[in-house]
Amino acid sequence: DAGVIQSPRHEVTEMGQEVTLRCKPISGHNSLFWYRQTMMRGLELLIYFNNNVPIDDSGMPEDRFSAKMPNASFSTLKIQPSEPRDSAVYFCASRSVGDNSPLHFGNGTRLTVT
Amino acid sequence: KNQVEQSPQSLIILEGKNCTLQCNYTVSPFSNLRWYKQDTGRGPVSLTIMTFSENTKSNGRYTATLDADTKQSSLHITASQLSDSASYICVVRDDILTGGGNKLTFGTGTQLKVEL
């Protein structure tokens, strides 16, 4: 299995632009998570889906952030409009059924908003 | 508020030496504790998991311990190698069966550097 695949690996954009991050989870995993990682705050959960349905989006910082999971093999995280404080590494992770199943992370998208 | 505190924040050791990383948590009710290793530019990868009834778990040169009474865990690395240079993140899951909500609380990690 190729693992969780994220694209792009790096994104540099100007303030005010729309940014779309993409994720393909591991086949057969029924939960998908979006995290943001910064030096100051570590990993923070933004939103997670079970069976393509958003379960908890309380970590989404503002209405500028939105996430979709149209099917079991694809999810997007969109920021519109982007701001410099959104600069961070965004990780997607997936997990199979089971309380003790580990998260499988992608290699992240490093977002820089200037 | 559930919290996970890790120490030290960063650590430099010589290749071949042992080291121990600490994790203290206030998550309650507790379900399990997992240690992840995150290489630079990569996503975290699970090393070990321990539930309430387990007090030690090994994965090669990595040995994790858990004291559920004092809410402390440690990750011991034996005979360190250059490839052990990474961030080590402690993650605690609350107990969904008692209504905890299936939440993970992440520590901010210990940055380990192994030098020649």
mmCIF file of C-alpha atoms in Angstrom:
data_model
loop_
_atom_site.group_PDB
_atom_site.id
_atom_site.type_symbol
_atom_site.label_atom_id
_atom_site.label_comp_id
_atom_site.label_asym_id
_atom_site.label_seq_id
_atom_site.Cartn_x
_atom_site.Cartn_y
_atom_site.Cartn_z
ATOM 1 C CA ASP A 1 0.000 0.000 0.000
ATOM 2 C CA ALA A 2 1.278 3.492 -0.834
ATOM 3 C CA GLY A 3 0.105 4.925 2.437
ATOM 4 C CA VAL A 4 -1.744 8.198 2.831
ATOM 5 C CA ILE A 5 -1.007 10.472 -0.110
ATOM 6 C CA GLN A 6 -1.147 14.237 0.178
ATOM 7 C CA SER A 7 -0.703 16.910 -2.447
ATOM 8 C CA PRO A 8 0.872 19.279 -2.979
ATOM 9 C CA ARG A 9 3.948 18.777 -0.747
ATOM 10 C CA HIS A 10 4.611 22.505 -0.701
ATOM 11 C CA GLU A 11 2.337 25.452 -1.417
ATOM 12 C CA VAL A 12 3.356 29.097 -1.444
ATOM 13 C CA THR A 13 0.596 31.605 -1.996
ATOM 14 C CA GLU A 14 -0.234 35.229 -1.408
ATOM 15 C CA MET A 15 -2.589 36.419 1.255
ATOM 16 C CA GLY A 16 -6.174 36.399 0.050
ATOM 17 C CA GLN A 17 -5.755 33.521 -2.370
ATOM 18 C CA GLU A 18 -7.674 30.263 -2.171
ATOM 19 C CA VAL A 19 -5.713 27.166 -1.182
ATOM 20 C CA THR A 20 -6.847 23.574 -1.665
ATOM 21 C CA LEU A 21 -5.047 20.674 -0.030
ATOM 22 C CA ARG A 22 -5.755 17.111 -1.138
ATOM 23 C CA CYS A 23 -5.631 13.733 0.551
ATOM 24 C CA LYS A 24 -6.050 10.117 -0.509
ATOM 25 C CA PRO A 25 -6.430 7.844 2.549
ATOM 26 C CA ILE A 26 -5.358 4.231 2.786
ATOM 27 C CA SER A 27 -7.860 1.983 1.082
ATOM 28 C CA GLY A 28 -10.204 0.357 3.572
ATOM 29 C CA HIS A 29 -9.689 2.912 6.316
ATOM 30 C CA ASN A 30 -12.994 4.373 7.448
ATOM 31 C CA SER A 31 -11.782 7.430 9.378
ATOM 32 C CA LEU A 32 -9.945 10.444 7.981
ATOM 33 C CA PHE A 33 -8.415 13.307 9.931
ATOM 34 C CA TRP A 34 -6.980 16.703 9.039
ATOM 35 C CA TYR A 35 -4.336 18.130 11.393
ATOM 36 C CA ARG A 36 -2.307 21.319 11.438
ATOM 37 C CA GLN A 37 1.194 21.373 12.920
ATOM 38 C CA THR A 38 3.146 24.420 14.076
ATOM 39 C CA MET A 39 6.223 24.767 16.242
ATOM 40 C CA MET A 40 4.290 26.615 18.910
ATOM 41 C CA ARG A 41 1.189 24.438 19.171
ATOM 42 C CA GLY A 42 2.227 21.035 17.831
ATOM 43 C CA LEU A 43 -0.424 18.917 16.118
ATOM 44 C CA GLU A 44 -3.976 20.237 16.283
ATOM 45 C CA LEU A 45 -7.031 18.380 15.017
ATOM 46 C CA LEU A 46 -9.033 20.427 12.545
ATOM 47 C CA ILE A 47 -11.747 17.968 11.490
ATOM 48 C CA TYR A 48 -12.369 14.263 11.169
ATOM 49 C CA PHE A 49 -14.680 12.090 9.098
ATOM 50 C CA ASN A 50 -16.129 8.642 9.744
ATOM 51 C CA ASN A 51 -17.375 6.835 6.651
ATOM 52 C CA ASN A 52 -17.130 10.103 4.687
ATOM 53 C CA VAL A 53 -19.334 11.987 7.181
ATOM 54 C CA PRO A 54 -17.863 14.928 9.154
ATOM 55 C CA ILE A 55 -18.061 14.041 12.845
ATOM 56 C CA ASP A 56 -16.177 16.805 14.640
ATOM 57 C CA ASP A 57 -15.185 20.093 13.036
ATOM 58 C CA SER A 58 -14.742 22.020 16.262
ATOM 59 C CA GLY A 59 -11.045 22.440 15.515
ATOM 60 C CA MET A 60 -11.621 24.333 12.279
ATOM 61 C CA PRO A 61 -10.355 27.781 13.191
ATOM 62 C CA GLU A 62 -12.714 29.944 11.171
ATOM 63 C CA ASP A 63 -15.274 29.938 8.404
ATOM 64 C CA ARG A 64 -12.392 30.455 6.007
ATOM 65 C CA PHE A 65 -11.616 26.751 6.472
ATOM 66 C CA SER A 66 -13.756 24.020 4.934
ATOM 67 C CA ALA A 67 -13.280 20.308 4.333
ATOM 68 C CA LYS A 68 -15.057 17.774 2.186
ATOM 69 C CA MET A 69 -14.921 14.041 1.691
ATOM 70 C CA PRO A 70 -16.986 13.260 -1.411
ATOM 71 C CA ASN A 71 -16.013 9.581 -1.355
ATOM 72 C CA ALA A 72 -13.982 7.066 0.624
ATOM 73 C CA SER A 73 -10.795 7.710 -1.343
ATOM 74 C CA PHE A 74 -10.540 11.479 -1.450
ATOM 75 C CA SER A 75 -10.736 14.514 0.813
ATOM 76 C CA THR A 76 -9.944 18.206 0.463
ATOM 77 C CA LEU A 77 -9.185 20.992 2.905
ATOM 78 C CA LYS A 78 -9.823 24.454 1.536
ATOM 79 C CA ILE A 79 -8.774 27.825 2.914
ATOM 80 C CA GLN A 80 -10.446 30.861 1.381
ATOM 81 C CA PRO A 81 -9.168 33.529 1.746
ATOM 82 C CA SER A 82 -5.770 32.504 3.083
ATOM 83 C CA GLU A 83 -3.884 34.590 5.660
ATOM 84 C CA PRO A 84 -0.217 34.590 6.762
ATOM 85 C CA ARG A 85 -1.176 33.032 10.120
ATOM 86 C CA ASP A 86 -2.422 29.957 8.241
ATOM 87 C CA SER A 87 1.199 29.100 7.420
ATOM 88 C CA ALA A 88 1.851 25.633 8.850
ATOM 89 C CA VAL A 89 2.212 21.995 7.864
ATOM 90 C CA TYR A 90 -1.130 20.330 7.239
ATOM 91 C CA PHE A 91 -1.357 16.580 7.725
ATOM 92 C CA CYS A 92 -3.989 14.144 6.633
ATOM 93 C CA ALA A 93 -4.275 10.833 8.486
ATOM 94 C CA SER A 94 -6.484 7.791 8.159
ATOM 95 C CA ARG A 95 -7.346 4.937 10.480
ATOM 96 C CA SER A 96 -9.111 1.615 10.268
ATOM 97 C CA VAL A 97 -11.862 0.447 12.628
ATOM 98 C CA GLY A 98 -10.790 -0.376 16.188
ATOM 99 C CA ASP A 99 -10.062 1.600 19.342
ATOM 100 C CA ASN A 100 -6.376 0.710 19.251
ATOM 101 C CA SER A 101 -5.787 1.297 15.564
ATOM 102 C CA PRO A 102 -2.985 3.799 14.901
ATOM 103 C CA LEU A 103 -3.261 6.898 12.796
ATOM 104 C CA HIS A 104 -1.436 6.618 9.473
ATOM 105 C CA PHE A 105 -0.210 10.044 8.452
ATOM 106 C CA GLY A 106 0.656 11.410 5.059
ATOM 107 C CA ASN A 107 3.857 13.409 4.636
ATOM 108 C CA GLY A 108 2.032 16.696 4.916
ATOM 109 C CA THR A 109 1.611 19.877 2.898
ATOM 110 C CA ARG A 110 3.824 22.768 3.940
ATOM 111 C CA LEU A 111 1.770 25.926 3.392
ATOM 112 C CA THR A 112 3.369 29.358 3.283
ATOM 113 C CA VAL A 113 1.110 32.380 2.946
ATOM 114 C CA THR A 114 2.956 35.640 2.239
ATOM 115 C CA LYS B 1 -8.748 20.320 30.332
ATOM 116 C CA ASN B 2 -6.902 17.226 29.106
ATOM 117 C CA GLN B 3 -3.203 17.866 28.675
ATOM 118 C CA VAL B 4 -0.075 15.985 27.644
ATOM 119 C CA GLU B 5 3.280 17.411 28.688
ATOM 120 C CA GLN B 6 6.568 16.113 27.318
ATOM 121 C CA SER B 7 10.111 16.618 28.521
ATOM 122 C CA PRO B 8 12.718 17.520 27.679
ATOM 123 C CA GLN B 9 11.729 19.786 24.805
ATOM 124 C CA SER B 10 14.950 18.886 23.007
ATOM 125 C CA LEU B 11 17.878 16.554 23.580
ATOM 126 C CA ILE B 12 21.268 15.941 21.986
ATOM 127 C CA ILE B 13 23.096 12.657 22.604
ATOM 128 C CA LEU B 14 26.062 10.816 21.145
ATOM 129 C CA GLU B 15 25.550 7.802 18.921
ATOM 130 C CA GLY B 16 25.461 4.593 20.899
ATOM 131 C CA LYS B 17 24.183 6.211 24.089
ATOM 132 C CA ASN B 18 20.814 5.546 25.701
ATOM 133 C CA CYS B 19 18.175 8.159 26.453
ATOM 134 C CA THR B 20 14.761 8.446 28.079
ATOM 135 C CA LEU B 21 11.935 10.753 27.079
ATOM 136 C CA GLN B 22 9.116 11.616 29.457
ATOM 137 C CA CYS B 23 5.387 12.130 29.027
ATOM 138 C CA ASN B 24 2.969 13.251 31.748
ATOM 139 C CA TYR B 25 -0.748 13.442 31.068
ATOM 140 C CA THR B 26 -3.973 14.523 32.713
ATOM 141 C CA VAL B 27 -6.313 12.813 30.234
ATOM 142 C CA SER B 28 -9.205 11.133 32.020
ATOM 143 C CA PRO B 29 -10.764 8.684 31.603
ATOM 144 C CA PHE B 30 -7.781 7.008 29.987
ATOM 145 C CA SER B 31 -7.930 4.502 27.120
ATOM 146 C CA ASN B 32 -4.456 4.197 25.632
ATOM 147 C CA LEU B 33 -1.148 5.969 25.140
ATOM 148 C CA ARG B 34 0.868 5.856 21.968
ATOM 149 C CA TRP B 35 4.325 7.100 21.048
ATOM 150 C CA TYR B 36 4.936 8.365 17.525
ATOM 151 C CA LYS B 37 8.222 9.100 15.769
ATOM 152 C CA GLN B 38 8.266 11.974 13.304
ATOM 153 C CA ASP B 39 11.239 12.319 10.966
ATOM 154 C CA THR B 40 11.917 15.745 9.490
ATOM 155 C CA GLY B 41 9.608 16.429 6.570
ATOM 156 C CA ARG B 42 7.511 13.324 7.198
ATOM 157 C CA GLY B 43 4.341 12.448 9.024
ATOM 158 C CA PRO B 44 4.380 10.769 12.447
ATOM 159 C CA VAL B 45 4.662 6.975 12.569
ATOM 160 C CA SER B 46 3.405 4.843 15.458
ATOM 161 C CA LEU B 47 6.086 3.168 17.589
ATOM 162 C CA THR B 48 4.182 1.626 20.506
ATOM 163 C CA ILE B 49 0.774 1.588 22.122
ATOM 164 C CA MET B 50 -0.109 0.774 25.721
ATOM 165 C CA THR B 51 -3.495 0.330 27.323
ATOM 166 C CA PHE B 52 -4.377 0.719 30.980
ATOM 167 C CA SER B 53 -3.318 -2.804 31.898
ATOM 168 C CA GLU B 54 0.078 -2.681 30.208
ATOM 169 C CA ASN B 55 3.104 -1.149 31.882
ATOM 170 C CA THR B 56 5.794 -1.854 29.302
ATOM 171 C CA LYS B 57 5.997 -2.422 25.555
ATOM 172 C CA SER B 58 9.027 -2.840 23.336
ATOM 173 C CA ASN B 59 9.642 -2.272 19.655
ATOM 174 C CA GLY B 60 13.236 -3.111 18.836
ATOM 175 C CA ARG B 61 15.496 -0.602 20.579
ATOM 176 C CA TYR B 62 12.463 1.384 21.758
ATOM 177 C CA THR B 63 10.856 0.524 25.110
ATOM 178 C CA ALA B 64 7.862 2.403 26.433
ATOM 179 C CA THR B 65 6.634 2.277 30.012
ATOM 180 C CA LEU B 66 3.355 3.376 31.517
ATOM 181 C CA ASP B 67 2.364 4.155 35.102
ATOM 182 C CA ALA B 68 -1.386 4.739 34.947
ATOM 183 C CA ASP B 69 -1.523 5.640 38.647
ATOM 184 C CA THR B 70 0.839 8.576 38.331
ATOM 185 C CA LYS B 71 -0.196 9.244 34.710
ATOM 186 C CA GLN B 72 3.345 9.046 33.425
ATOM 187 C CA SER B 73 4.977 7.337 30.470
ATOM 188 C CA SER B 74 8.545 7.126 29.260
ATOM 189 C CA LEU B 75 10.183 6.116 26.015
ATOM 190 C CA HIS B 76 13.639 4.608 26.379
ATOM 191 C CA ILE B 77 15.926 4.373 23.369
ATOM 192 C CA THR B 78 18.827 1.947 23.646
ATOM 193 C CA ALA B 79 22.096 2.194 21.719
ATOM 194 C CA SER B 80 20.978 5.235 19.771
ATOM 195 C CA GLN B 81 21.650 5.562 16.053
ATOM 196 C CA LEU B 82 21.815 8.589 13.784
ATOM 197 C CA SER B 83 18.476 7.523 12.311
ATOM 198 C CA ASP B 84 16.839 7.991 15.713
ATOM 199 C CA SER B 85 17.123 11.756 15.204
ATOM 200 C CA ALA B 86 13.504 12.837 15.069
ATOM 201 C CA SER B 87 10.656 14.297 17.074
ATOM 202 C CA TYR B 88 8.935 11.874 19.458
ATOM 203 C CA ILE B 89 5.305 12.624 20.190
ATOM 204 C CA CYS B 90 3.214 11.205 23.032
ATOM 205 C CA VAL B 91 -0.502 10.860 22.269
ATOM 206 C CA VAL B 92 -3.172 9.904 24.799
ATOM 207 C CA ARG B 93 -6.650 8.682 23.900
ATOM 208 C CA ASP B 94 -9.583 9.055 26.239
ATOM 209 C CA ASP B 95 -12.049 6.290 26.944
ATOM 210 C CA ILE B 96 -14.900 6.279 24.454
ATOM 211 C CA LEU B 97 -16.854 3.702 26.479
ATOM 212 C CA THR B 98 -17.320 6.159 29.320
ATOM 213 C CA GLY B 99 -18.328 8.968 27.063
ATOM 214 C CA GLY B 100 -14.924 10.507 26.635
ATOM 215 C CA GLY B 101 -15.616 11.157 23.007
ATOM 216 C CA ASN B 102 -12.827 9.313 21.275
ATOM 217 C CA LYS B 103 -10.447 12.252 21.508
ATOM 218 C CA LEU B 104 -6.691 12.212 21.103
ATOM 219 C CA THR B 105 -4.546 14.669 23.038
ATOM 220 C CA PHE B 106 -1.100 15.286 21.566
ATOM 221 C CA GLY B 107 2.055 16.362 23.332
ATOM 222 C CA THR B 108 4.239 18.921 21.573
ATOM 223 C CA GLY B 109 7.064 16.416 21.244
ATOM 224 C CA THR B 110 10.704 15.964 22.203
ATOM 225 C CA GLN B 111 13.195 16.814 19.478
ATOM 226 C CA LEU B 112 16.036 14.279 19.645
ATOM 227 C CA LYS B 113 19.316 14.722 17.818
ATOM 228 C CA VAL B 114 21.874 11.919 17.743
ATOM 229 C CA GLU B 115 25.415 13.005 16.863
ATOM 230 C CA LEU B 116 28.639 11.209 16.017
#
